[in-house]
Coordinates of C-alpha atoms in Angstrom, one line a residue:
M1 CA 108.1 88.7 75.8
K2 CA 110.4 86.1 77.4
K3 CA 109.7 84.4 80.7
T4 CA 110.9 85.6 84.2
V5 CA 111.9 82.8 86.5
T6 CA 111.6 83.0 90.3
F7 CA 112.7 79.8 93.0
G8 CA 112.2 79.5 96.5
E9 CA 109.5 78.6 98.9
I10 CA 105.9 78.8 99.2
M11 CA 104.0 78.7 102.7
L12 CA 100.9 78.0 104.2
R13 CA 99.5 81.4 106.1
L14 CA 98.0 81.4 109.2
A15 CA 97.2 84.9 110.2
A16 CA 94.6 85.8 113.2
P17 CA 92.1 87.7 112.0
G18 CA 91.9 92.2 113.0
N19 CA 94.5 92.6 115.4
E20 CA 93.8 90.3 117.8
R21 CA 96.9 88.7 119.6
F22 CA 98.2 85.0 118.9
L23 CA 97.5 84.3 122.5
Q24 CA 93.6 85.7 122.2
T25 CA 92.5 84.2 118.6
N26 CA 90.9 81.2 118.6
T27 CA 90.7 81.1 114.5
F28 CA 93.5 81.7 112.0
N29 CA 92.9 83.2 108.3
A30 CA 94.6 80.4 105.6
T31 CA 96.0 81.4 102.6
F32 CA 99.4 80.8 101.0
G33 CA 102.2 83.4 100.7
G34 CA 106.5 83.6 99.8
G35 CA 108.6 86.3 98.8
E36 CA 109.4 84.5 95.8
A37 CA 105.8 84.0 94.6
N38 CA 104.6 86.7 95.6
V39 CA 107.2 88.4 93.2
A40 CA 106.1 85.6 90.3
V41 CA 102.3 86.8 91.1
S42 CA 103.2 90.6 90.4
L43 CA 104.4 89.7 87.5
A44 CA 101.7 87.7 85.9
N45 CA 99.0 90.4 87.6
Y46 CA 100.9 92.9 85.0
G47 CA 101.4 90.8 81.7
I48 CA 104.7 89.1 82.5
P49 CA 105.1 85.5 81.2
V50 CA 106.4 84.1 84.7
S51 CA 107.1 80.8 86.3
F52 CA 107.8 79.7 89.9
V53 CA 109.9 76.9 90.9
T54 CA 109.9 75.4 94.3
R55 CA 109.4 71.5 95.8
L56 CA 106.3 70.7 97.6
P57 CA 104.7 67.4 99.1
Q58 CA 102.0 65.4 96.6
N59 CA 99.0 66.2 99.3
D60 CA 95.6 68.7 99.2
I61 CA 97.5 71.6 100.9
A62 CA 100.5 71.9 98.1
N63 CA 97.4 71.3 95.4
A64 CA 95.3 73.9 96.6
C65 CA 98.8 76.1 96.4
L66 CA 99.2 75.4 93.2
R67 CA 95.9 75.8 91.7
E68 CA 95.9 79.5 93.6
L69 CA 98.7 80.2 91.8
R70 CA 97.7 78.7 88.3
G71 CA 94.7 81.3 88.8
F72 CA 97.0 84.6 89.0
G73 CA 98.6 83.1 85.9
V74 CA 101.7 81.8 87.1
D75 CA 103.2 79.0 85.3
V76 CA 104.1 76.1 88.0
N77 CA 105.0 73.1 85.4
D78 CA 108.7 73.4 86.8
V79 CA 107.6 72.4 90.2
V80 CA 109.6 69.4 91.7
F81 CA 107.3 66.8 94.1
G82 CA 108.6 65.2 97.3
G83 CA 108.6 65.7 101.2
D84 CA 106.0 65.3 103.6
R85 CA 105.4 69.0 104.5
V86 CA 104.2 72.3 103.4
G87 CA 106.3 75.1 105.6
I88 CA 103.5 77.3 107.3
Y89 CA 104.2 80.6 109.0
Y90 CA 102.1 82.5 111.8
L91 CA 101.1 86.1 111.7
E92 CA 100.1 88.3 114.7
T93 CA 99.3 91.9 112.9
G94 CA 100.6 94.6 115.1
A95 CA 98.6 98.3 115.6
V96 CA 100.1 101.4 116.4
S97 CA 103.1 100.8 118.9
R98 CA 102.8 97.1 119.1
A99 CA 104.7 95.6 116.5
S100 CA 103.7 92.6 114.5
K101 CA 104.9 89.2 114.9
V102 CA 105.8 85.9 112.9
I103 CA 106.7 82.5 114.0
Y104 CA 107.7 80.0 111.5
D105 CA 107.1 76.5 111.2
R106 CA 109.3 75.7 108.1
A107 CA 111.7 72.8 109.7
H108 CA 111.7 69.8 107.2
S109 CA 109.6 71.4 104.8
A110 CA 109.5 69.8 101.2
V111 CA 111.7 72.4 99.5
S112 CA 114.1 72.8 102.8
E113 CA 114.9 69.4 102.0
I114 CA 115.9 70.0 98.4
T115 CA 119.0 68.9 96.8
R116 CA 121.1 69.3 93.9
G117 CA 119.8 67.8 90.4
M118 CA 116.3 67.9 91.7
V119 CA 115.1 70.7 89.5
D120 CA 116.0 70.6 85.8
W121 CA 117.4 74.1 85.8
K122 CA 118.5 74.2 81.9
K123 CA 115.1 72.8 81.1
V124 CA 113.5 75.6 83.5
F125 CA 115.4 78.5 82.0
D126 CA 114.3 77.8 78.5
G127 CA 113.4 80.6 76.8
A128 CA 113.6 82.8 80.2
Q129 CA 115.3 86.5 80.1
W130 CA 115.1 87.0 84.2
F131 CA 115.7 84.9 87.4
H132 CA 115.3 86.3 90.4
W133 CA 116.0 84.6 94.0
T134 CA 115.9 86.2 97.5
G135 CA 118.1 85.6 101.1
I136 CA 115.5 83.7 102.4
T137 CA 115.7 80.6 99.8
P138 CA 119.6 79.9 101.1
A139 CA 118.9 80.8 104.8
I140 CA 116.0 77.6 104.8
S141 CA 118.5 74.6 104.6
E142 CA 122.0 74.2 103.3
G143 CA 120.7 72.3 100.5
A144 CA 118.6 74.8 99.5
A145 CA 121.6 77.1 99.5
Q146 CA 123.3 74.8 97.2
V147 CA 120.4 74.4 94.5
C148 CA 120.5 78.4 94.4
L149 CA 123.8 78.2 93.4
E150 CA 123.3 75.2 91.0
A151 CA 120.1 77.7 89.7
L152 CA 122.8 81.1 89.7
E153 CA 125.2 78.9 88.0
V154 CA 123.4 77.8 84.9
A155 CA 121.7 81.4 84.9
K156 CA 124.8 82.9 84.4
K157 CA 125.8 80.6 81.6
L158 CA 123.2 81.1 79.4
G159 CA 123.6 85.2 79.7
I160 CA 120.1 85.7 82.0
T161 CA 119.6 88.5 84.3
I162 CA 120.1 87.8 87.9
S163 CA 118.0 89.6 90.6
C164 CA 118.6 89.0 94.3
D165 CA 116.5 90.1 97.1
L166 CA 119.2 90.3 100.2
N167 CA 116.3 89.6 102.4
Y168 CA 117.8 88.9 106.1
R169 CA 115.7 86.8 108.6
K170 CA 117.4 86.3 111.3
N171 CA 115.1 83.4 112.4
L172 CA 115.7 81.2 109.2
W173 CA 120.2 81.0 109.8
K174 CA 119.8 78.2 111.8
Y175 CA 121.8 75.2 109.9
G176 CA 125.0 76.5 111.2
K177 CA 126.4 79.0 108.6
R178 CA 125.9 82.7 109.1
A179 CA 124.1 84.7 106.1
D180 CA 127.5 86.6 105.7
E181 CA 129.2 83.4 105.3
V182 CA 127.0 82.1 102.4
M183 CA 125.1 85.2 100.6
P184 CA 128.1 87.0 99.6
T185 CA 129.0 84.0 97.1
L186 CA 125.6 83.7 95.5
V187 CA 125.5 87.5 95.3
E188 CA 128.5 87.2 92.9
Y189 CA 126.0 86.4 90.3
C190 CA 123.5 89.2 90.2
D191 CA 122.9 92.4 88.0
I192 CA 120.7 93.6 89.9
I193 CA 120.4 94.0 93.7
L194 CA 117.7 95.0 96.4
G195 CA 118.1 95.7 100.2
N196 CA 117.5 97.8 103.4
E197 CA 120.1 99.0 105.5
E198 CA 119.8 95.9 107.8
D199 CA 120.4 93.6 104.6
A200 CA 123.6 95.0 103.7
E201 CA 125.1 94.4 107.0
K202 CA 123.9 91.4 108.4
A203 CA 124.0 89.4 104.6
L204 CA 127.1 91.2 103.3
L205 CA 128.8 93.2 106.2
I206 CA 128.3 96.4 104.5
K207 CA 127.4 99.2 107.1
P208 CA 125.6 101.9 105.8
E209 CA 127.3 105.3 107.0
N210 CA 124.8 107.9 109.0
V211 CA 121.8 106.1 108.9
D212 CA 119.5 105.5 111.8
V213 CA 116.0 103.8 111.0
S214 CA 114.9 104.4 114.8
S215 CA 115.2 108.1 114.3
G216 CA 111.5 108.5 112.5
K217 CA 113.5 110.1 109.6
V218 CA 115.4 108.3 106.4
D219 CA 117.8 110.3 104.2
A220 CA 117.8 108.9 100.7
D221 CA 121.0 110.5 100.4
A222 CA 122.5 108.6 102.8
Y223 CA 122.0 105.1 101.6
L224 CA 124.6 106.2 98.4
S225 CA 127.7 104.7 100.2
V226 CA 125.9 101.4 101.0
S227 CA 125.4 100.9 97.5
Q228 CA 128.5 102.3 96.1
Q229 CA 130.2 99.8 98.6
I230 CA 128.1 96.9 97.4
M231 CA 128.9 97.7 93.7
N232 CA 133.0 98.1 95.0
R233 CA 132.3 94.8 96.1
F234 CA 130.3 93.5 93.5
P235 CA 131.6 94.4 90.3
K236 CA 129.1 92.9 88.1
A237 CA 126.3 94.3 89.4
K238 CA 124.7 97.0 87.4
K239 CA 122.4 98.5 89.7
V240 CA 122.0 98.4 93.7
I241 CA 118.3 99.4 94.8
T242 CA 117.0 100.6 98.6
T243 CA 113.7 100.5 99.8
L244 CA 112.9 103.3 102.2
R245 CA 110.6 102.9 105.0
T246 CA 110.2 105.4 107.9
S247 CA 108.1 103.8 110.3
I248 CA 106.3 106.0 112.3
N249 CA 103.9 103.2 114.1
A250 CA 102.5 99.9 113.1
N251 CA 99.9 101.4 111.0
H252 CA 101.5 104.7 109.7
N253 CA 104.9 104.0 107.2
N254 CA 106.2 106.6 104.7
W255 CA 107.7 104.2 102.0
A256 CA 110.0 105.2 99.3
G257 CA 113.6 104.2 97.2
V258 CA 116.1 104.7 95.7
L259 CA 118.2 103.4 92.4
Y260 CA 122.2 103.4 91.9
D261 CA 123.2 102.6 88.6
G262 CA 127.5 103.0 89.2
K263 CA 127.0 107.0 88.5
K264 CA 123.5 108.4 89.1
L265 CA 121.0 107.9 92.7
Y266 CA 118.0 108.2 91.3
K267 CA 115.0 108.7 94.2
S268 CA 111.6 107.9 94.2
P269 CA 108.7 110.3 95.9
E270 CA 107.7 109.8 98.7
Y271 CA 104.3 107.9 100.2
Q272 CA 102.5 108.4 103.4
I273 CA 100.5 105.2 104.2
T274 CA 98.7 106.5 107.2
H275 CA 96.7 102.9 107.0
I276 CA 98.2 100.1 106.9
V277 CA 95.7 97.0 105.8
D278 CA 98.8 94.3 105.5
R279 CA 103.0 95.1 105.0
V280 CA 103.6 91.5 104.6
G281 CA 104.8 91.3 101.0
G282 CA 105.7 94.7 100.7
G283 CA 109.0 94.2 99.5
D284 CA 108.0 91.6 97.3
S285 CA 106.0 93.8 95.6
F286 CA 108.8 96.7 95.2
M287 CA 110.4 93.8 93.9
G288 CA 107.8 92.7 91.1
G289 CA 107.4 96.3 90.2
L290 CA 110.8 96.3 89.8
I291 CA 111.4 94.1 87.3
Y292 CA 108.3 95.3 85.5
G293 CA 109.5 98.3 85.7
L294 CA 112.9 97.5 84.2
Q295 CA 111.6 95.3 81.5
T296 CA 109.0 98.0 79.8
Y297 CA 110.3 101.0 80.6
K298 CA 113.7 100.3 79.2
N299 CA 116.7 103.0 79.7
D300 CA 114.5 104.9 82.2
D301 CA 115.4 103.5 85.7
Q302 CA 113.7 106.8 87.4
K303 CA 110.2 105.4 85.9
A304 CA 111.4 101.6 86.9
L305 CA 111.4 103.1 90.3
N306 CA 108.9 105.1 90.6
F307 CA 106.8 101.9 89.5
A308 CA 108.2 99.8 92.2
V309 CA 107.6 102.4 95.1
A310 CA 103.9 102.8 93.8
A311 CA 103.3 99.1 93.3
S312 CA 104.3 98.6 96.9
C313 CA 102.5 101.5 98.3
L314 CA 99.4 100.0 96.9
K315 CA 99.9 95.9 98.1
H316 CA 99.8 98.2 101.8
T317 CA 96.0 98.7 101.4
I318 CA 95.6 94.8 100.4
Y319 CA 95.1 91.8 102.6
G320 CA 97.8 88.6 102.2
D321 CA 100.8 88.3 100.6
Y322 CA 100.0 88.7 96.8
N323 CA 100.0 92.3 95.5
R324 CA 96.8 92.3 93.5
V325 CA 97.0 95.4 91.0
S326 CA 97.0 96.0 87.6
V327 CA 99.3 98.4 85.7
Q328 CA 96.7 100.8 85.1
E329 CA 96.3 101.3 89.0
V330 CA 99.9 101.7 89.6
E331 CA 100.7 104.2 86.7
K332 CA 97.5 106.1 88.1
L333 CA 99.0 106.6 91.5
M334 CA 102.2 107.2 89.7
S335 CA 100.5 109.9 87.8
G336 CA 99.1 111.9 90.8
D337 CA 95.9 110.5 91.7
A338 CA 95.9 109.1 95.5
S339 CA 92.4 110.6 96.2
G340 CA 91.1 106.9 96.6
R341 CA 87.4 108.5 94.4
V342 CA 85.4 105.3 93.3
S343 CA 85.8 104.3 90.0
R344 CA 83.0 104.0 88.5

């Protein structure tokens, strides 16, 4: 199988232990994570050849990050070096009615100062069949947005399938341009588009009809409108996918998804996740599962969607950004076995 390439920023994640607050804790748990790297780790776990591209400084923190990615089986040979620092994000995990909180410390990170020409995209895409990016990368800096466009131009010329997670992050768009001014040009190149109702509205100015996620109920059919609007605006897109999260509270979510192929709206089973260990990376684990499913279960969009939802359901039970599950574990949940019984 040909490789998948992802491009974006990987950060040092500093998380307050348990459910402690920033103003309360004296320690932080240090791990790594970032949207596109999280997708790469999922794919590597499923046996898909995958290469992660970013820019990192030459220091011990970056070396530790790369060593961890190599340990998962992610190819990091196309990482470029330069700059002075690894981006950081701080995480406070919420509980019940108290939401989780993220603080970014990414200004002047190595990848935020990337410019066109630093990455040899023709070399990177040699032997590749899929390229994945997210809306987080062009939000970091204008340079990162331009490099993302550069990658998309090359990938499209080479006939590579392109997927995007719109991933709107209001706290990142600070360099003078709004998401809706930058994202549409990039999304034009995409075959597969993933996003929720906020992503569509903030990044593409496409507003879902009759959707109120704060009501505690999410109707899958209500997302047909936004999927159709996205396809009408971006006619090159082959599939539009939406994750459906009903947040009962910070520890209890219902989780599902829909996929629209231009003709039919596919709906996944809905999972009740009544004890969330860590929801960060949930959307990335969905995307990793979707890319695997679309490559593996060819011409079976329903099964690909079901795999993505089951994979991301399992991610909510795992601490850290990465989804550390196997294909067999995901397929077991897909088959209806959610008992959690000890496997001996």
